[in-house]
Amino acid sequence: MTKPRRLAVDLGKTSCRIRLFDDDGVIAEERGPGAPGIAEADGAALSADAIRTVFLQLSETERTGLAGVGIGAAGVEAARSAARCLVRGVREFTGAPVALINDALAAHAGAFDGGAGVLLVVGTGAVAYAVADDGTTRQIDGWGPWLGDEGSGRWIGQEGLLAALRDVDGRGLPTELTARARTLVGDLAVMPAWVAAEGNPARRLGLFTPDVLEAAGSGDLVARDIVSRACTALAATARAAGAAKLAVWGGVTEHPYFSAQLTAALAQAGITIIPSGGSALDGAALIITRIGLGYEERIIRG
């Protein structure tokens, strides 16, 4: 007898990852571009399109007869009406029941197997999620690219591009970020148009983050200052969560130089990093296979 197959989705501003799985394990994984976030203009439609694009990378056989879809996506808390539209849209093209949760809380579910703990997420955005033993949740930062996400990949990339522009027009110190920015953007005079070109400014700004981290690792003082300020902001976010121990997750944290600086900043704040049990994809899988999590009320099902 064929085991039920389900789909887990981790939809961020930079990338969309999916995992097809059954009770025996992973069957297939695919990746594609992300979406601006559900709370942005046309967020539900753009998010559904991003998921559909990656979903169609699976074979027709793999796409047929799904038992459920679990999604972690940015902006769920800020736009629950649009989030419900996303649930309906994904159910329409997958033909399966859908469970949707905030992407950071999906990462938390994966890190702690649905249990209590504090997770600091540093991807394109930045947020800390604290979940108590009774399931009560608390969010620190995660207010999006224009109001928060301090220390995030978007924040680092943006600060790096600003530093390049300050170097060019004489307001700032010389930095290798200027040459790196020209490699990415071309003529820096067109940078505003380049940032807005694809309708996802946070993702665009985050594209420069690897350059900032590499420049910092090679000793560029301007880049190192950006990383230092990012880690100070993230330590403040973590400190506000009120835990002496937390897990850390997100693509930015995988860079060796950044990881070392963040670990040091957290240690100075009296906080120790503990291992994460799983990823956001694991959390997305959890919400479609398990009912009755402590934060069930924050999961949109349809």
Short mmCIF file of C-alpha atoms in Angstrom, two decimals:
data_model
loop_
_atom_site.label_atom_id
_atom_site.label_comp_id
_atom_site.label_asym_id
_atom_site.label_seq_id
_atom_site.Cartn_x
_atom_site.Cartn_y
_atom_site.Cartn_z
CA MET A 1 0.00 0.00 0.00
CA THR A 2 1.36 3.43 -0.96
CA LYS A 3 2.19 5.64 1.99
CA PRO A 4 0.63 9.16 2.09
CA ARG A 5 2.89 11.75 0.48
CA ARG A 6 3.00 15.32 1.76
CA LEU A 7 4.70 18.54 0.73
CA ALA A 8 6.63 20.91 3.02
CA VAL A 9 7.31 24.46 1.79
CA ASP A 10 9.73 27.05 3.16
CA LEU A 11 8.88 30.30 1.38
CA GLY A 12 11.16 33.25 2.11
CA LYS A 13 11.90 36.54 0.41
CA THR A 14 15.01 35.14 -1.26
CA SER A 15 14.17 31.53 -2.01
CA CYS A 16 11.41 28.94 -1.98
CA ARG A 17 12.28 25.38 -1.00
CA ILE A 18 9.97 22.40 -1.12
CA ARG A 19 10.29 18.85 0.18
CA LEU A 20 8.14 15.92 -0.89
CA PHE A 21 8.10 13.23 1.80
CA ASP A 22 6.27 10.25 3.22
CA ASP A 23 6.57 8.26 6.45
CA ASP A 24 9.80 6.67 5.21
CA GLY A 25 11.57 9.98 4.53
CA VAL A 26 12.36 12.50 1.82
CA ILE A 27 11.33 11.66 -1.75
CA ALA A 28 12.41 14.85 -3.53
CA GLU A 29 13.53 18.42 -2.83
CA GLU A 30 13.45 21.43 -5.15
CA ARG A 31 14.33 25.12 -4.90
CA GLY A 32 13.45 28.36 -6.72
CA PRO A 33 13.11 32.12 -6.19
CA GLY A 34 11.17 33.46 -3.23
CA ALA A 35 8.45 36.13 -2.98
CA PRO A 36 8.31 39.63 -1.41
CA GLY A 37 6.07 38.43 1.45
CA ILE A 38 2.35 37.90 1.95
CA ALA A 39 1.91 41.36 3.49
CA GLU A 40 3.29 43.12 0.40
CA ALA A 41 1.16 44.29 -2.54
CA ASP A 42 -0.21 41.21 -4.36
CA GLY A 43 1.62 39.16 -1.73
CA ALA A 44 -0.75 36.19 -1.79
CA ALA A 45 -0.65 35.87 -5.58
CA LEU A 46 3.13 36.33 -5.79
CA SER A 47 3.64 33.80 -2.99
CA ALA A 48 1.35 31.27 -4.68
CA ASP A 49 3.21 31.79 -7.97
CA ALA A 50 6.57 31.19 -6.27
CA ILE A 51 5.34 27.96 -4.70
CA ARG A 52 3.68 26.81 -7.93
CA THR A 53 6.87 27.41 -9.92
CA VAL A 54 8.91 25.14 -7.67
CA PHE A 55 6.06 22.64 -7.29
CA LEU A 56 6.03 22.17 -11.07
CA GLN A 57 9.67 21.11 -10.94
CA LEU A 58 8.42 17.85 -9.43
CA SER A 59 7.34 15.12 -11.83
CA GLU A 60 3.66 14.76 -12.65
CA THR A 61 3.55 11.55 -10.66
CA GLU A 62 5.11 13.24 -7.62
CA ARG A 63 2.60 16.10 -7.82
CA THR A 64 -0.43 13.81 -7.88
CA GLY A 65 -2.41 12.56 -4.87
CA LEU A 66 -0.84 14.66 -2.10
CA ALA A 67 -2.24 14.13 1.40
CA GLY A 68 -1.34 17.63 2.60
CA VAL A 69 0.84 20.72 2.21
CA GLY A 70 2.57 22.53 5.08
CA ILE A 71 3.91 26.03 4.40
CA GLY A 72 6.07 28.44 6.35
CA ALA A 73 5.88 31.87 4.69
CA ALA A 74 6.86 35.45 5.47
CA GLY A 75 4.08 37.89 6.37
CA VAL A 76 1.43 35.52 7.72
CA GLU A 77 1.01 37.41 10.99
CA ALA A 78 0.79 40.82 9.32
CA ALA A 79 -1.79 39.89 6.66
CA ARG A 80 -3.96 36.99 7.74
CA SER A 81 -6.64 37.73 5.14
CA ALA A 82 -4.07 37.54 2.36
CA ALA A 83 -2.64 34.43 4.04
CA ARG A 84 -6.03 32.72 3.76
CA CYS A 85 -6.05 33.62 0.06
CA LEU A 86 -2.67 31.92 -0.25
CA VAL A 87 -4.03 28.79 1.45
CA ARG A 88 -6.94 28.66 -1.01
CA GLY A 89 -4.63 29.25 -3.97
CA VAL A 90 -2.18 26.51 -3.01
CA ARG A 91 -4.99 24.06 -2.28
CA GLU A 92 -6.39 24.78 -5.74
CA PHE A 93 -3.25 23.79 -7.66
CA THR A 94 -2.10 20.98 -5.35
CA GLY A 95 -5.51 19.47 -4.62
CA ALA A 96 -4.48 18.90 -1.00
CA PRO A 97 -5.33 20.34 2.44
CA VAL A 98 -2.98 23.20 3.37
CA ALA A 99 -1.56 24.40 6.69
CA LEU A 100 0.20 27.79 6.74
CA ILE A 101 2.31 29.40 9.45
CA ASN A 102 4.75 32.31 9.74
CA ASP A 103 8.12 31.31 8.29
CA ALA A 104 10.02 32.08 11.48
CA LEU A 105 7.59 30.04 13.58
CA ALA A 106 7.98 27.20 11.07
CA ALA A 107 11.72 27.41 11.66
CA HIS A 108 11.05 27.35 15.41
CA ALA A 109 8.84 24.27 15.05
CA GLY A 110 11.63 22.54 13.16
CA ALA A 111 14.31 23.61 15.62
CA PHE A 112 12.41 22.43 18.71
CA ASP A 113 10.13 19.73 17.23
CA GLY A 114 7.09 21.84 18.08
CA GLY A 115 8.18 22.41 21.68
CA ALA A 116 9.34 25.34 23.81
CA GLY A 117 12.49 27.38 23.27
CA VAL A 118 13.89 30.52 21.68
CA LEU A 119 15.05 30.74 18.07
CA LEU A 120 16.91 33.61 16.43
CA VAL A 121 16.39 33.61 12.67
CA VAL A 122 18.80 35.56 10.45
CA GLY A 123 17.88 35.26 6.80
CA THR A 124 16.71 37.97 4.44
CA GLY A 125 14.73 39.14 7.49
CA ALA A 126 15.54 38.82 11.19
CA VAL A 127 13.32 37.79 14.09
CA ALA A 128 13.45 35.99 17.43
CA TYR A 129 10.59 33.69 18.40
CA ALA A 130 10.11 32.60 21.99
CA VAL A 131 7.69 29.76 22.71
CA ALA A 132 6.86 28.94 26.34
CA ASP A 133 5.97 25.51 27.74
CA ASP A 134 2.26 26.35 27.50
CA GLY A 135 2.59 27.24 23.81
CA THR A 136 2.47 31.00 24.33
CA THR A 137 4.50 32.71 21.64
CA ARG A 138 6.33 36.02 21.58
CA GLN A 139 7.93 37.72 18.58
CA ILE A 140 10.85 40.14 18.81
CA ASP A 141 11.54 42.22 15.67
CA GLY A 142 10.60 40.59 12.37
CA TRP A 143 8.80 43.80 11.41
CA GLY A 144 9.82 43.62 7.77
CA PRO A 145 12.41 45.39 5.64
CA TRP A 146 11.09 48.93 6.13
CA LEU A 147 10.31 48.85 9.86
CA GLY A 148 12.72 46.33 11.35
CA ASP A 149 14.66 43.13 10.59
CA GLU A 150 17.73 44.77 12.10
CA GLY A 151 20.91 42.84 11.42
CA SER A 152 19.28 40.72 8.72
CA GLY A 153 20.63 39.77 5.32
CA ARG A 154 18.62 42.59 3.77
CA TRP A 155 19.97 45.01 6.39
CA ILE A 156 23.58 43.93 5.82
CA GLY A 157 23.27 44.11 2.04
CA GLN A 158 21.63 47.51 2.19
CA GLU A 159 24.26 48.90 4.55
CA GLY A 160 26.96 47.56 2.23
CA LEU A 161 25.47 49.26 -0.83
CA LEU A 162 25.03 52.48 1.13
CA ALA A 163 28.70 52.31 2.12
CA ALA A 164 29.66 51.95 -1.55
CA LEU A 165 27.59 55.00 -2.49
CA ARG A 166 29.11 57.01 0.38
CA ASP A 167 32.58 56.06 -0.84
CA VAL A 168 31.73 57.17 -4.39
CA ASP A 169 30.33 60.58 -3.47
CA GLY A 170 32.84 61.36 -0.72
CA ARG A 171 30.67 60.96 2.36
CA GLY A 172 32.31 57.78 3.59
CA LEU A 173 35.53 55.81 3.87
CA PRO A 174 37.13 53.98 0.96
CA THR A 175 36.05 50.35 0.88
CA GLU A 176 36.37 47.32 -1.35
CA LEU A 177 32.57 47.15 -1.22
CA THR A 178 32.52 49.79 -3.97
CA ALA A 179 34.21 47.54 -6.51
CA ARG A 180 32.05 44.63 -5.39
CA ALA A 181 28.90 46.74 -5.81
CA ARG A 182 29.93 47.67 -9.35
CA THR A 183 30.40 43.98 -10.15
CA LEU A 184 26.87 43.25 -8.93
CA VAL A 185 24.99 46.34 -10.11
CA GLY A 186 27.09 47.87 -12.86
CA ASP A 187 26.92 51.65 -12.98
CA LEU A 188 26.16 52.67 -9.39
CA ALA A 189 24.12 55.61 -10.69
CA VAL A 190 21.38 53.12 -11.60
CA MET A 191 21.34 51.45 -8.19
CA PRO A 192 17.86 52.75 -7.19
CA ALA A 193 16.37 51.26 -10.36
CA TRP A 194 18.36 48.04 -9.85
CA VAL A 195 16.96 47.63 -6.31
CA ALA A 196 13.36 48.04 -7.53
CA ALA A 197 13.74 46.15 -10.81
CA GLU A 198 12.10 42.83 -9.92
CA GLY A 199 9.54 44.04 -7.37
CA ASN A 200 11.29 42.40 -4.42
CA PRO A 201 13.66 45.05 -2.98
CA ALA A 202 14.49 43.03 0.15
CA ARG A 203 15.72 40.13 -1.95
CA ARG A 204 17.70 42.46 -4.22
CA LEU A 205 19.42 44.16 -1.30
CA GLY A 206 20.17 40.77 0.23
CA LEU A 207 22.04 39.74 -2.91
CA PHE A 208 24.91 41.96 -1.76
CA THR A 209 25.15 40.35 1.69
CA PRO A 210 27.68 37.65 0.65
CA ASP A 211 29.97 40.39 -0.69
CA VAL A 212 29.79 42.29 2.61
CA LEU A 213 30.56 39.14 4.59
CA GLU A 214 33.44 38.16 2.32
CA ALA A 215 34.88 41.68 2.48
CA ALA A 216 34.59 41.64 6.26
CA GLY A 217 36.31 38.27 6.43
CA SER A 218 39.18 39.59 4.30
CA GLY A 219 39.69 42.58 6.60
CA ASP A 220 37.78 45.48 5.02
CA LEU A 221 37.14 47.87 7.92
CA VAL A 222 33.88 49.28 6.56
CA ALA A 223 32.45 45.80 6.00
CA ARG A 224 33.61 44.70 9.45
CA ASP A 225 31.83 47.66 11.00
CA ILE A 226 28.60 46.64 9.22
CA VAL A 227 28.88 43.08 10.52
CA SER A 228 29.66 44.33 14.02
CA ARG A 229 26.58 46.57 14.04
CA ALA A 230 24.43 43.76 12.66
CA CYS A 231 25.55 41.39 15.41
CA THR A 232 24.99 44.03 18.09
CA ALA A 233 21.42 44.52 16.81
CA LEU A 234 20.79 40.77 16.72
CA ALA A 235 22.16 40.35 20.25
CA ALA A 236 19.70 43.02 21.41
CA THR A 237 16.88 41.11 19.71
CA ALA A 238 17.98 37.88 21.36
CA ARG A 239 18.37 39.56 24.76
CA ALA A 240 14.80 40.87 24.53
CA ALA A 241 13.62 37.26 24.19
CA GLY A 242 14.76 36.74 27.77
CA ALA A 243 16.56 33.41 27.40
CA ALA A 244 20.11 32.48 28.34
CA LYS A 245 20.17 29.83 25.61
CA LEU A 246 18.78 29.89 22.09
CA ALA A 247 19.08 28.22 18.72
CA VAL A 248 20.19 30.18 15.67
CA TRP A 249 19.01 29.52 12.13
CA GLY A 250 19.23 31.19 8.72
CA GLY A 251 21.48 31.40 5.70
CA VAL A 252 23.44 34.43 6.91
CA THR A 253 24.58 32.53 10.02
CA GLU A 254 26.33 29.93 7.87
CA HIS A 255 29.12 32.33 6.90
CA PRO A 256 32.16 31.56 9.10
CA TYR A 257 33.13 35.17 9.84
CA PHE A 258 29.58 36.25 10.58
CA SER A 259 28.94 33.15 12.71
CA ALA A 260 32.02 33.87 14.85
CA GLN A 261 31.06 37.52 15.32
CA LEU A 262 27.45 36.68 16.20
CA THR A 263 28.54 34.01 18.67
CA ALA A 264 30.85 36.53 20.35
CA ALA A 265 28.13 39.22 20.48
CA LEU A 266 25.65 36.79 22.01
CA ALA A 267 28.22 35.57 24.54
CA GLN A 268 28.87 39.17 25.57
CA ALA A 269 25.13 39.48 26.16
CA GLY A 270 25.23 36.34 28.32
CA ILE A 271 23.55 34.10 25.73
CA THR A 272 24.73 30.67 24.58
CA ILE A 273 23.88 29.12 21.21
CA ILE A 274 22.44 25.60 21.40
CA PRO A 275 22.06 23.14 18.49
CA SER A 276 18.95 23.36 16.34
CA GLY A 277 17.03 20.12 15.98
CA GLY A 278 15.78 20.82 12.48
CA SER A 279 15.01 23.37 9.78
CA ALA A 280 12.06 25.43 8.58
CA LEU A 281 11.22 22.64 6.15
CA ASP A 282 11.02 20.25 9.09
CA GLY A 283 8.68 22.71 10.80
CA ALA A 284 6.50 23.04 7.70
CA ALA A 285 6.30 19.25 7.58
CA LEU A 286 5.38 19.15 11.26
CA ILE A 287 2.34 21.42 10.98
CA ILE A 288 0.78 19.26 8.27
CA THR A 289 1.44 15.97 10.10
CA ARG A 290 0.67 16.99 13.69
CA ILE A 291 -2.46 18.67 15.08
CA GLY A 292 -2.62 20.32 18.50
CA LEU A 293 0.70 22.16 18.70
CA GLY A 294 0.83 24.74 21.47
CA TYR A 295 0.50 27.54 18.91
CA GLU A 296 -2.23 25.86 16.85
CA GLU A 297 -4.23 29.09 16.79
CA ARG A 298 -1.48 30.70 14.71
CA ILE A 299 -1.73 28.04 12.01
CA ILE A 300 -4.13 28.78 9.14
CA ARG A 301 -5.67 25.60 7.76
CA GLY A 302 -7.82 25.12 4.73
#
